[in-house]
CSV table of C-alpha atoms in Angstrom, one decimal:
chain,number,residue,atom,x,y,z
A,1,UNK,CA,6.7,2.5,-44.2
A,2,UNK,CA,7.6,4.9,-41.4
A,3,UNK,CA,8.1,3.2,-38.0
A,4,UNK,CA,7.1,5.1,-34.8
A,5,UNK,CA,10.1,5.1,-32.5
A,6,UNK,CA,9.5,5.5,-28.7
A,7,UNK,CA,12.4,7.2,-26.9
A,8,UNK,CA,14.3,4.9,-24.6
A,9,UNK,CA,13.5,7.0,-21.6
A,10,UNK,CA,9.9,7.8,-22.5
A,11,UNK,CA,7.4,6.9,-19.7
A,12,UNK,CA,5.8,3.5,-20.3
A,13,UNK,CA,4.6,2.7,-16.8
A,14,UNK,CA,2.8,4.8,-14.2
A,15,UNK,CA,2.7,3.5,-10.6
A,16,UNK,CA,0.1,5.1,-8.4
A,17,UNK,CA,-0.5,4.8,-4.7
A,18,UNK,CA,-4.1,4.7,-3.6
A,19,UNK,CA,-4.8,6.2,-0.2
A,20,UNK,CA,-3.7,9.8,0.1
A,21,UNK,CA,-2.7,9.9,-3.6
A,22,UNK,CA,-5.4,8.6,-6.0
A,23,UNK,CA,-8.2,9.0,-3.5
A,24,UNK,CA,-9.1,12.5,-2.4
A,25,UNK,CA,-10.0,13.5,1.2
A,26,UNK,CA,-13.5,12.1,0.6
A,27,UNK,CA,-12.0,8.8,-0.3
A,28,UNK,CA,-13.1,9.1,-4.0
A,29,UNK,CA,-11.3,9.3,-7.3
A,30,UNK,CA,-11.9,12.7,-8.8
A,31,UNK,CA,-13.3,12.8,-12.4
A,32,UNK,CA,-10.2,14.8,-13.4
A,33,UNK,CA,-7.8,12.1,-12.1
A,34,UNK,CA,-9.9,9.4,-13.6
A,35,UNK,CA,-9.9,11.0,-17.0
A,36,UNK,CA,-6.1,11.5,-16.8
A,37,UNK,CA,-5.5,7.8,-16.0
A,38,UNK,CA,-7.9,6.7,-18.8
A,39,UNK,CA,-6.1,9.0,-21.2
A,40,UNK,CA,-2.7,7.5,-20.2
A,41,UNK,CA,-4.1,4.0,-20.8
A,42,UNK,CA,-5.5,5.0,-24.2
A,43,UNK,CA,-2.0,6.3,-25.2
A,44,UNK,CA,-0.5,2.9,-24.5
A,45,UNK,CA,1.0,3.8,-21.1
A,46,UNK,CA,0.5,1.0,-18.5
A,47,UNK,CA,-1.0,2.0,-15.2
A,48,UNK,CA,-0.4,-0.1,-12.1
A,49,UNK,CA,-1.8,0.6,-8.6
A,50,UNK,CA,0.6,0.1,-5.7
A,51,UNK,CA,-1.0,0.0,-2.3
A,52,UNK,CA,-0.9,-1.1,1.3
A,53,UNK,CA,-4.4,-2.5,0.9
A,54,UNK,CA,-5.2,-6.2,0.5
A,55,UNK,CA,-6.0,-7.1,-3.1
A,56,UNK,CA,-9.6,-7.6,-2.3
A,57,UNK,CA,-9.9,-4.2,-0.6
A,58,UNK,CA,-8.1,-2.5,-3.5
A,59,UNK,CA,-10.3,-4.1,-6.2
A,60,UNK,CA,-13.3,-1.6,-5.8
A,61,UNK,CA,-10.9,1.3,-6.5
A,62,UNK,CA,-9.2,-0.5,-9.4
A,63,UNK,CA,-12.5,-1.4,-11.0
A,64,UNK,CA,-13.5,2.3,-11.2
A,65,UNK,CA,-10.7,3.0,-13.6
A,66,UNK,CA,-12.5,1.2,-16.4
A,67,UNK,CA,-9.5,-0.6,-18.0
A,68,UNK,CA,-7.5,-3.7,-17.4
A,69,UNK,CA,-4.6,-3.4,-15.0
A,70,UNK,CA,-2.4,-5.0,-12.4
A,71,UNK,CA,-2.1,-4.2,-8.7
A,72,UNK,CA,0.8,-4.4,-6.3
A,73,UNK,CA,-0.9,-4.9,-2.9
A,74,UNK,CA,-0.1,-5.4,0.8
A,75,UNK,CA,2.9,-3.1,0.4
A,76,UNK,CA,4.5,-5.3,-2.2
A,77,UNK,CA,3.6,-8.7,-0.9
A,78,UNK,CA,1.1,-9.6,-3.6
A,79,UNK,CA,1.1,-8.7,-7.3
A,80,UNK,CA,-2.2,-9.7,-9.0
A,81,UNK,CA,-4.3,-8.7,-12.0
A,82,UNK,CA,-7.7,-7.2,-11.9
A,83,UNK,CA,-9.1,-10.5,-12.9
A,84,UNK,CA,-7.3,-12.4,-10.1
A,85,UNK,CA,-4.2,-13.8,-11.9
A,86,UNK,CA,-1.2,-13.9,-9.6
A,87,UNK,CA,2.2,-12.7,-10.8
A,88,UNK,CA,4.2,-12.9,-7.6
A,89,UNK,CA,3.7,-13.4,-3.8
A,90,UNK,CA,6.2,-12.5,-1.1
A,91,UNK,CA,4.7,-14.1,2.0
A,92,UNK,CA,5.9,-13.9,5.6
A,93,UNK,CA,7.3,-17.4,6.3
A,94,UNK,CA,5.2,-19.3,8.8
A,95,UNK,CA,8.2,-20.0,11.1
A,96,UNK,CA,9.2,-16.4,11.1
A,97,UNK,CA,5.6,-15.4,12.1
A,98,UNK,CA,5.6,-18.0,14.9
A,99,UNK,CA,8.8,-16.6,16.2
A,100,UNK,CA,7.3,-13.1,15.9
A,101,UNK,CA,4.2,-14.0,17.9
A,102,UNK,CA,6.4,-15.5,20.7
A,103,UNK,CA,8.6,-12.4,20.8
A,104,UNK,CA,5.5,-10.1,20.8
A,105,UNK,CA,3.5,-11.8,23.6
A,106,UNK,CA,3.0,-8.4,25.4
A,107,UNK,CA,1.1,-7.2,22.3
A,108,UNK,CA,-1.1,-10.3,21.7
A,109,UNK,CA,-4.3,-8.2,22.1
A,110,UNK,CA,-3.1,-5.8,19.3
A,111,UNK,CA,-2.0,-8.6,16.9
A,112,UNK,CA,-3.7,-9.2,13.5
A,113,UNK,CA,-2.6,-11.7,10.9
A,114,UNK,CA,-3.7,-11.5,7.3
A,115,UNK,CA,-3.8,-14.4,4.8
A,116,UNK,CA,-4.1,-14.6,1.0
A,117,UNK,CA,-7.4,-16.4,1.0
A,118,UNK,CA,-10.9,-15.4,0.0
A,119,UNK,CA,-13.7,-14.9,2.6
A,120,UNK,CA,-13.5,-15.7,6.3
A,121,UNK,CA,-10.0,-16.3,7.6
A,122,UNK,CA,-8.4,-13.7,5.5
A,123,UNK,CA,-8.0,-11.7,8.7
A,124,UNK,CA,-7.3,-13.5,12.0
A,125,UNK,CA,-7.2,-12.2,15.6
A,126,UNK,CA,-7.8,-13.5,19.0
A,127,UNK,CA,-10.3,-10.9,20.3
A,128,UNK,CA,-11.8,-7.6,19.5
A,129,UNK,CA,-11.4,-6.3,23.1
A,130,UNK,CA,-8.2,-4.4,22.6
A,131,UNK,CA,-8.8,-3.3,19.0
A,132,UNK,CA,-12.3,-1.9,18.9
A,133,UNK,CA,-11.3,1.5,20.3
A,134,UNK,CA,-8.5,2.0,17.7
A,135,UNK,CA,-9.9,0.6,14.5
A,136,UNK,CA,-13.6,0.2,15.0
A,137,UNK,CA,-14.7,1.3,11.5
A,138,UNK,CA,-12.2,-1.0,9.9
A,139,UNK,CA,-13.4,-4.0,12.0
A,140,UNK,CA,-17.0,-3.3,11.1
A,141,UNK,CA,-16.2,-3.2,7.4
A,142,UNK,CA,-14.2,-6.4,7.6
A,143,UNK,CA,-16.3,-8.7,9.8
A,144,UNK,CA,-17.1,-11.1,7.0
A,145,UNK,CA,-13.3,-11.8,6.6
A,146,UNK,CA,-12.4,-12.0,10.3
A,147,UNK,CA,-11.8,-15.3,12.1
A,148,UNK,CA,-11.1,-15.6,15.8
A,149,UNK,CA,-8.4,-18.1,16.7
A,150,UNK,CA,-7.0,-18.7,20.2
A,151,UNK,CA,-4.1,-18.9,20.4
A,152,UNK,CA,-3.5,-17.0,17.2
A,153,UNK,CA,-0.5,-19.2,16.4
A,154,UNK,CA,-3.0,-22.0,15.6
A,155,UNK,CA,-4.0,-20.1,12.5
A,156,UNK,CA,-0.5,-20.5,11.0
A,157,UNK,CA,-1.1,-23.6,8.9
A,158,UNK,CA,0.3,-21.7,6.0
A,159,UNK,CA,2.4,-18.6,5.4
A,160,UNK,CA,0.5,-15.4,6.1
A,161,UNK,CA,0.8,-12.2,4.0
A,162,UNK,CA,1.7,-10.2,7.1
A,163,UNK,CA,1.3,-9.5,10.7
A,164,UNK,CA,0.0,-6.2,12.0
A,165,UNK,CA,-0.1,-4.5,15.4
A,166,UNK,CA,-2.7,-1.7,16.0
A,167,UNK,CA,-3.1,0.5,19.0
A,168,UNK,CA,-2.4,3.9,20.7
A,169,UNK,CA,0.7,5.6,19.6
A,170,UNK,CA,2.6,5.2,22.8
A,171,UNK,CA,1.9,1.5,23.0
A,172,UNK,CA,2.9,1.0,19.4
A,173,UNK,CA,6.2,2.8,20.0
A,174,UNK,CA,6.9,0.2,22.7
A,175,UNK,CA,6.0,-2.5,20.1
A,176,UNK,CA,8.4,-1.0,17.6
A,177,UNK,CA,11.1,-1.0,20.2
A,178,UNK,CA,10.4,-4.7,20.9
A,179,UNK,CA,10.4,-5.5,17.2
A,180,UNK,CA,13.8,-3.9,16.9
A,181,UNK,CA,15.1,-6.4,19.4
A,182,UNK,CA,13.6,-9.5,17.7
A,183,UNK,CA,16.5,-9.9,15.1
A,184,UNK,CA,14.0,-11.6,12.7
A,185,UNK,CA,14.2,-11.3,8.9
A,186,UNK,CA,11.3,-8.9,8.6
A,187,UNK,CA,10.3,-5.5,7.1
A,188,UNK,CA,8.6,-3.2,9.6
A,189,UNK,CA,6.4,-0.3,8.4
A,190,UNK,CA,4.8,2.3,10.6
A,191,UNK,CA,1.8,4.6,10.1
A,192,UNK,CA,0.7,7.1,12.8
A,193,UNK,CA,-2.5,9.1,13.1
A,194,UNK,CA,-1.7,11.4,16.1
A,195,UNK,CA,-5.1,13.1,16.0
A,196,UNK,CA,-6.8,9.7,16.5
A,197,UNK,CA,-4.0,8.4,18.8
A,198,UNK,CA,-3.7,5.4,16.5
A,199,UNK,CA,-0.5,3.7,15.2
A,200,UNK,CA,-0.4,0.8,12.8
A,201,UNK,CA,2.7,-1.4,12.5
A,202,UNK,CA,2.9,-3.7,9.6
A,203,UNK,CA,5.4,-6.6,9.6
A,204,UNK,CA,6.2,-8.3,6.2
A,205,UNK,CA,8.8,-10.6,4.9
A,206,UNK,CA,12.4,-9.2,5.0
A,207,UNK,CA,13.1,-7.2,1.8
A,208,UNK,CA,9.4,-6.9,0.9
A,209,UNK,CA,8.4,-3.4,-0.2
A,210,UNK,CA,6.5,-1.5,-2.9
A,211,UNK,CA,9.8,-0.6,-4.5
A,212,UNK,CA,11.0,-4.2,-4.7
A,213,UNK,CA,7.7,-5.3,-6.2
A,214,UNK,CA,7.7,-2.5,-8.7
A,215,UNK,CA,11.3,-3.3,-9.7
A,216,UNK,CA,10.3,-6.9,-10.3
A,217,UNK,CA,7.3,-5.9,-12.4
A,218,UNK,CA,9.4,-3.4,-14.4
A,219,UNK,CA,12.0,-6.1,-15.3
A,220,UNK,CA,9.2,-8.5,-16.3
A,221,UNK,CA,7.8,-5.9,-18.6
A,222,UNK,CA,11.2,-5.4,-20.2
A,223,UNK,CA,11.4,-1.7,-19.1
A,224,UNK,CA,14.1,0.4,-17.5
A,225,UNK,CA,13.5,2.4,-14.3
A,226,UNK,CA,13.9,5.5,-16.4
A,227,UNK,CA,10.6,4.6,-18.1
A,228,UNK,CA,8.8,4.4,-14.8
A,229,UNK,CA,6.9,7.2,-13.2
A,230,UNK,CA,5.6,6.8,-9.6
A,231,UNK,CA,3.5,9.1,-7.4
A,232,UNK,CA,2.9,8.6,-3.7
A,233,UNK,CA,2.3,10.5,-0.4
A,234,UNK,CA,3.6,8.4,2.5
A,235,UNK,CA,6.7,6.8,4.0
A,236,UNK,CA,5.8,3.3,2.7
A,237,UNK,CA,6.1,4.8,-0.8
A,238,UNK,CA,9.7,5.8,-0.4
A,239,UNK,CA,11.2,2.6,-1.9
A,240,UNK,CA,8.8,2.8,-4.8
A,241,UNK,CA,9.7,6.5,-5.4
A,242,UNK,CA,13.4,5.8,-5.0
A,243,UNK,CA,13.3,3.1,-7.7
A,244,UNK,CA,11.2,5.1,-10.3
A,245,UNK,CA,13.1,7.2,-12.8
A,246,UNK,CA,10.4,9.9,-12.5
A,247,UNK,CA,9.3,10.1,-8.8
A,248,UNK,CA,6.7,12.6,-7.7
A,249,UNK,CA,5.2,13.3,-4.3
A,250,UNK,CA,1.8,14.7,-3.5
A,251,UNK,CA,1.2,18.1,-2.1
A,252,UNK,CA,-0.2,16.4,1.1
A,253,UNK,CA,2.9,14.2,1.4
A,254,UNK,CA,4.2,13.2,4.8
A,255,UNK,CA,7.3,14.7,6.3
A,256,UNK,CA,9.4,11.6,5.5
A,257,UNK,CA,9.1,12.4,1.8
A,258,UNK,CA,9.5,16.1,1.8
A,259,UNK,CA,13.2,16.1,2.4
A,260,UNK,CA,14.1,13.6,-0.5
A,261,UNK,CA,14.3,16.3,-3.2
A,262,UNK,CA,11.5,14.8,-5.3
A,263,UNK,CA,9.3,16.9,-7.4
A,264,UNK,CA,6.0,17.8,-5.9
A,265,UNK,CA,2.6,17.8,-7.5
A,266,UNK,CA,-0.7,19.2,-6.2
A,267,UNK,CA,-2.4,17.6,-3.2
A,268,UNK,CA,-5.0,14.8,-3.4
A,269,UNK,CA,-7.6,17.4,-2.9
A,270,UNK,CA,-6.4,19.3,-6.1
A,271,UNK,CA,-6.1,16.5,-8.6
A,272,UNK,CA,-2.4,15.9,-8.0
A,273,UNK,CA,-2.3,12.7,-10.0
A,274,UNK,CA,-3.8,14.3,-13.1
A,275,UNK,CA,-1.5,17.2,-12.9
A,276,UNK,CA,1.7,15.1,-12.8
A,277,UNK,CA,0.4,12.8,-15.6
A,278,UNK,CA,-0.2,15.8,-17.8
A,279,UNK,CA,3.2,17.2,-16.9
A,280,UNK,CA,5.1,14.0,-17.7
A,281,UNK,CA,3.2,12.8,-20.8
A,282,UNK,CA,2.2,16.2,-22.4
A,283,UNK,CA,4.7,18.7,-21.0
A,284,UNK,CA,2.2,20.7,-19.1
A,285,UNK,CA,3.6,23.0,-16.4
A,286,UNK,CA,3.5,21.3,-12.9
A,287,UNK,CA,1.5,23.8,-10.9
A,288,UNK,CA,1.9,22.7,-7.4
A,289,UNK,CA,-0.7,23.8,-4.9
A,290,UNK,CA,-0.1,21.9,-1.7
A,291,UNK,CA,-3.0,22.2,0.7
A,292,UNK,CA,-1.8,20.0,3.5
A,293,UNK,CA,1.6,18.7,4.6
A,294,UNK,CA,0.9,15.6,6.5
A,295,UNK,CA,-0.3,12.7,4.4
A,296,UNK,CA,-1.8,11.0,7.4
A,297,UNK,CA,-5.1,12.8,7.7
A,298,UNK,CA,-6.1,11.8,4.2
A,299,UNK,CA,-5.4,8.1,4.5
A,300,UNK,CA,-8.4,5.7,4.7
A,301,UNK,CA,-8.5,3.2,7.5
A,302,UNK,CA,-8.8,0.6,4.8
A,303,UNK,CA,-5.1,0.9,4.2
A,304,UNK,CA,-4.3,-1.2,7.2
A,305,UNK,CA,-5.2,-4.4,5.3
């Protein structure tokens, strides 16, 4: 009997970012991208979504794919299946978060904590007063999950997933400068939307990233990095792309990614995910048609949690 032999470096795992990558500018998965992912799954290639979204907020996107899969959420803090089985959590230690809150007193009105719990209390803040102008749409969509706790430190009865600071760009630049002085074991991620004068600063446990979580999952699956393909568009995808043996950036990728020398696919408006899957799995020419070099304007506000 002949035995099918899969080359050692053949792609066996496809890691896909959600916002700005899988979702088009209308925040939808195109039928072309959807068909490509389903075809990859049918060919025995594992697909994993890797996102800054909380697991609960990523689920509606994952469920559209129509097959079983795992998700790396909250920028690598939580790896969980579609059905809710947890593989790994990398929480921000409670004491570190308490120290963080004390060090960031000036930005208390812009502080949001997220917890790995269902329902109300998954998101905690003290007041809406300083956030409504910046992230009004996100607040409206998340009201059922929001709890108000004063002082916010009183919510820290367990380790949170992360802390987050949101506000005007200039104010968040000051917050970043203050975070740099904290000398805490943390990972700091920044996203800016200059057109909306909005900056989002995520604070996670030290060493936590999409790349570290993808490396952990790859080892668990018994694969090498050469068997991993990853596609992303934003700076928080850099560690994931650096780990993957086959990294690709979207045509709408942010400036932080353009200088890395990674191959570029089409934009999220031009079925970039499908194009790169067809290229890697079936040898199709990678016809790049970048339509926007920014990455920021195509990102949903949902990405902040």
